PDB file of C-alpha atoms in Angstrom:
ATOM      1  CA  MET A 215    -114.110 -58.591  79.840  1.00  0.00           C
ATOM      2  CA  HIS A 216    -113.007 -54.960  79.729  1.00  0.00           C
ATOM      3  CA  PHE A 217    -114.251 -52.482  77.118  1.00  0.00           C
ATOM      4  CA  LEU A 218    -111.881 -49.652  76.192  1.00  0.00           C
ATOM      5  CA  LEU A 219    -112.778 -46.886  73.791  1.00  0.00           C
ATOM      6  CA  SER A 220    -110.723 -46.599  70.655  1.00  0.00           C
ATOM      7  CA  SER A 221    -108.389 -43.635  70.408  1.00  0.00           C
ATOM      8  CA  LEU A 222    -110.582 -42.217  67.625  1.00  0.00           C
ATOM      9  CA  ASP A 223    -113.639 -42.023  69.876  1.00  0.00           C
ATOM     10  CA  THR A 224    -114.171 -38.867  71.918  1.00  0.00           C
ATOM     11  CA  LYS A 225    -117.423 -39.723  73.732  1.00  0.00           C
ATOM     12  CA  GLY A 226    -115.638 -40.439  77.002  1.00  0.00           C
ATOM     13  CA  GLU A 227    -117.693 -43.296  78.456  1.00  0.00           C
ATOM     14  CA  VAL A 228    -119.087 -46.616  77.316  1.00  0.00           C
ATOM     15  CA  THR A 229    -122.712 -47.302  78.173  1.00  0.00           C
ATOM     16  CA  LEU A 230    -124.149 -50.700  78.995  1.00  0.00           C
ATOM     17  CA  LYS A 231    -126.411 -50.410  75.946  1.00  0.00           C
ATOM     18  CA  GLU A 232    -123.388 -49.927  73.655  1.00  0.00           C
ATOM     19  CA  MET A 233    -121.592 -52.921  75.185  1.00  0.00           C
ATOM     20  CA  ASN A 234    -124.623 -55.180  74.743  1.00  0.00           C
ATOM     21  CA  ALA A 235    -125.073 -54.041  71.127  1.00  0.00           C
ATOM     22  CA  TYR A 236    -121.391 -54.741  70.438  1.00  0.00           C
ATOM     23  CA  LEU A 237    -121.582 -58.241  71.963  1.00  0.00           C
ATOM     24  CA  LYS A 238    -124.800 -59.031  70.096  1.00  0.00           C
ATOM     25  CA  LYS A 239    -123.201 -58.059  66.792  1.00  0.00           C
ATOM     26  CA  ARG A 240    -120.165 -60.136  67.719  1.00  0.00           C
ATOM     27  CA  LYS A 241    -122.325 -63.265  68.107  1.00  0.00           C
ATOM     28  CA  GLU A 242    -124.318 -62.644  64.925  1.00  0.00           C
ATOM     29  CA  PRO A 243    -122.048 -60.732  62.529  1.00  0.00           C
ATOM     30  CA  LYS A 244    -124.073 -59.202  59.697  1.00  0.00           C
ATOM     31  CA  PHE A 245    -122.704 -56.098  58.008  1.00  0.00           C
ATOM     32  CA  GLU A 246    -124.000 -54.100  55.046  1.00  0.00           C
ATOM     33  CA  ASP A 247    -120.532 -53.521  53.610  1.00  0.00           C
ATOM     34  CA  PHE A 248    -116.855 -53.708  54.458  1.00  0.00           C
ATOM     35  CA  LYS A 249    -116.764 -50.146  55.803  1.00  0.00           C
ATOM     36  CA  ALA A 250    -119.403 -51.026  58.415  1.00  0.00           C
ATOM     37  CA  TYR A 251    -117.277 -54.012  59.454  1.00  0.00           C
ATOM     38  CA  VAL A 252    -114.152 -51.850  59.812  1.00  0.00           C
ATOM     39  CA  ASN A 253    -116.069 -49.298  61.905  1.00  0.00           C
ATOM     40  CA  TYR A 254    -117.338 -52.143  64.113  1.00  0.00           C
ATOM     41  CA  ILE A 255    -113.794 -53.443  64.679  1.00  0.00           C
ATOM     42  CA  LYS A 256    -112.426 -49.983  65.502  1.00  0.00           C
ATOM     43  CA  GLU A 257    -115.286 -49.049  67.840  1.00  0.00           C
ATOM     44  CA  PHE A 258    -113.921 -50.728  70.993  1.00  0.00           C
ATOM     45  CA  CYS A 259    -110.885 -52.590  72.210  1.00  0.00           C
ATOM     46  CA  VAL A 260    -112.184 -55.571  74.180  1.00  0.00           C
ATOM     47  CA  VAL A 261    -109.712 -57.099  76.629  1.00  0.00           C
ATOM     48  CA  ASN A 262    -110.391 -60.609  77.918  1.00  0.00           C
ATOM     49  CA  PHE A 263    -108.347 -60.424  81.098  1.00  0.00           C
ATOM     50  CA  ASP A 264    -106.922 -63.607  82.630  1.00  0.00           C
ATOM     51  CA  GLU A 265    -106.778 -63.097  86.404  1.00  0.00           C
ATOM     52  CA  ASN A 266    -104.296 -65.962  86.957  1.00  0.00           C
ATOM     53  CA  ASP A 267    -101.736 -64.984  84.320  1.00  0.00           C
ATOM     54  CA  TRP A 268    -102.254 -61.534  82.799  1.00  0.00           C
ATOM     55  CA  MET A 269     -99.763 -62.317  80.002  1.00  0.00           C
ATOM     56  CA  LYS A 270    -102.358 -64.759  78.595  1.00  0.00           C
ATOM     57  CA  SER A 271    -104.943 -61.986  78.294  1.00  0.00           C
ATOM     58  CA  THR A 272    -106.235 -61.130  74.825  1.00  0.00           C
ATOM     59  CA  CYS A 273    -107.339 -57.925  73.107  1.00  0.00           C
ATOM     60  CA  THR A 274    -109.145 -57.156  69.864  1.00  0.00           C
ATOM     61  CA  CYS A 275    -106.870 -54.297  68.772  1.00  0.00           C
ATOM     62  CA  ARG A 276    -104.578 -54.612  65.775  1.00  0.00           C
ATOM     63  CA  ASP A 277    -101.388 -54.225  67.833  1.00  0.00           C
ATOM     64  CA  PHE A 278    -102.313 -57.286  69.878  1.00  0.00           C
ATOM     65  CA  GLN A 279    -103.179 -59.253  66.746  1.00  0.00           C
ATOM     66  CA  LYS A 280     -99.682 -58.555  65.410  1.00  0.00           C
ATOM     67  CA  SER A 281     -97.425 -58.905  68.463  1.00  0.00           C
ATOM     68  CA  TYR A 282     -99.629 -60.645  71.090  1.00  0.00           C
ATOM     69  CA  ILE A 283     -99.239 -57.780  73.576  1.00  0.00           C
ATOM     70  CA  CYS A 284    -100.628 -54.261  73.593  1.00  0.00           C
ATOM     71  CA  SER A 285    -100.990 -51.227  75.793  1.00  0.00           C
ATOM     72  CA  HIS A 286    -104.601 -52.166  76.603  1.00  0.00           C
ATOM     73  CA  THR A 287    -103.699 -55.487  78.258  1.00  0.00           C
ATOM     74  CA  ILE A 288    -100.853 -53.833  80.172  1.00  0.00           C
ATOM     75  CA  ALA A 289    -103.138 -50.999  81.323  1.00  0.00           C
ATOM     76  CA  VAL A 290    -105.790 -53.443  82.567  1.00  0.00           C
ATOM     77  CA  ALA A 291    -103.099 -55.486  84.365  1.00  0.00           C
ATOM     78  CA  ILE A 292    -101.746 -52.366  86.076  1.00  0.00           C
ATOM     79  CA  ASN A 293    -105.278 -51.256  86.958  1.00  0.00           C
ATOM     80  CA  ASN A 294    -106.026 -54.685  88.523  1.00  0.00           C
ATOM     81  CA  ARG A 295    -102.668 -54.595  90.359  1.00  0.00           C
ATOM     82  CA  LYS A 296    -101.368 -57.698  88.581  1.00  0.00           C
ATOM     83  CA  HIS A 297     -98.389 -55.852  87.072  1.00  0.00           C
ATOM     84  CA  LYS A 298     -96.172 -53.097  88.432  1.00  0.00           C
ATOM     85  CA  PRO A 299     -94.490 -50.833  85.870  1.00  0.00           C
ATOM     86  CA  SER A 300     -90.723 -50.689  86.106  1.00  0.00           C
ATOM     87  CA  ASP A 301     -88.942 -47.600  87.348  1.00  0.00           C
ATOM     88  CA  ALA A 302     -87.389 -47.202  83.887  1.00  0.00           C
ATOM     89  CA  ALA A 303     -90.888 -46.595  82.503  1.00  0.00           C
ATOM     90  CA  LYS A 304     -91.241 -43.595  84.795  1.00  0.00           C
ATOM     91  CA  THR A 305     -88.021 -41.858  83.692  1.00  0.00           C
ATOM     92  CA  ASP A 306     -86.653 -40.498  80.440  1.00  0.00           C
ATOM     93  CA  ALA A 307     -83.592 -41.738  78.529  1.00  0.00           C
ATOM     94  CA  ASP A 308     -81.180 -39.803  80.772  1.00  0.00           C
ATOM     95  CA  GLY A 309     -82.567 -41.397  83.917  1.00  0.00           C
ATOM     96  CA  ASP A 310     -84.196 -38.165  85.088  1.00  0.00           C
ATOM     97  CA  ASP A 311     -87.801 -38.137  86.243  1.00  0.00           C
ATOM     98  CA  PHE A 312     -90.268 -36.843  83.686  1.00  0.00           C
ATOM     99  CA  VAL A 313     -90.755 -33.110  84.025  1.00  0.00           C
ATOM    100  CA  PRO A 314     -93.611 -31.542  82.097  1.00  0.00           C
ATOM    101  CA  ARG A 315     -92.578 -29.049  79.444  1.00  0.00           C
ATOM    102  CA  ARG A 316     -93.106 -25.402  80.132  1.00  0.00           C
ATOM    103  CA  PRO A 317     -95.770 -23.666  78.078  1.00  0.00           C
ATOM    104  CA  GLY A 318     -94.766 -21.734  75.012  1.00  0.00           C
ATOM    105  CA  ARG A 319     -92.393 -22.200  72.147  1.00  0.00           C
ATOM    106  CA  PRO A 320     -89.088 -23.953  72.910  1.00  0.00           C
ATOM    107  CA  LYS A 321     -86.016 -21.689  72.931  1.00  0.00           C
ATOM    108  CA  LYS A 322     -83.761 -21.700  69.888  1.00  0.00           C
ATOM    109  CA  ALA A 323     -81.059 -24.362  70.146  1.00  0.00           C
ATOM    110  CA  LYS A 324     -77.538 -23.203  70.904  1.00  0.00           C
ATOM    111  CA  GLY A 325     -74.746 -24.007  68.491  1.00  0.00           C
ATOM    112  CA  ALA A 326     -73.021 -27.314  69.173  1.00  0.00           C
ATOM    113  CA  LEU A 327     -69.254 -27.787  69.317  1.00  0.00           C
ATOM    114  CA  LEU A 328     -68.389 -24.103  69.251  1.00  0.00           C
ATOM    115  CA  ILE A 329     -64.705 -23.362  69.846  1.00  0.00           C
ATOM    116  CA  ASP A 330     -63.854 -20.014  71.444  1.00  0.00           C
TER     117      ASP A 330
END
């Protein structure tokens, strides 16, 4: 079981105390109102990773609930060396390697299809 912070959380690390509290609430769900339940669901993304076939892994995020695959399961599979990202994932649409943008405002676009 892998705990990943939600994208809304900026704490940085998950403590063992937080994980145990989350699992305890998962076994005995009691919430004061619907907002508390929504906050509980969005707190962590929990990936149950299947070592034999990573495609059968599950996640608690909404993307996984909709399409049965999400970035969290892929990230855990890559981290555990069960999946290797394709070379196409490392390049842009033109086939060039990703180059970080230079700092500052982009230059004004030149006119297209100008005839001299």
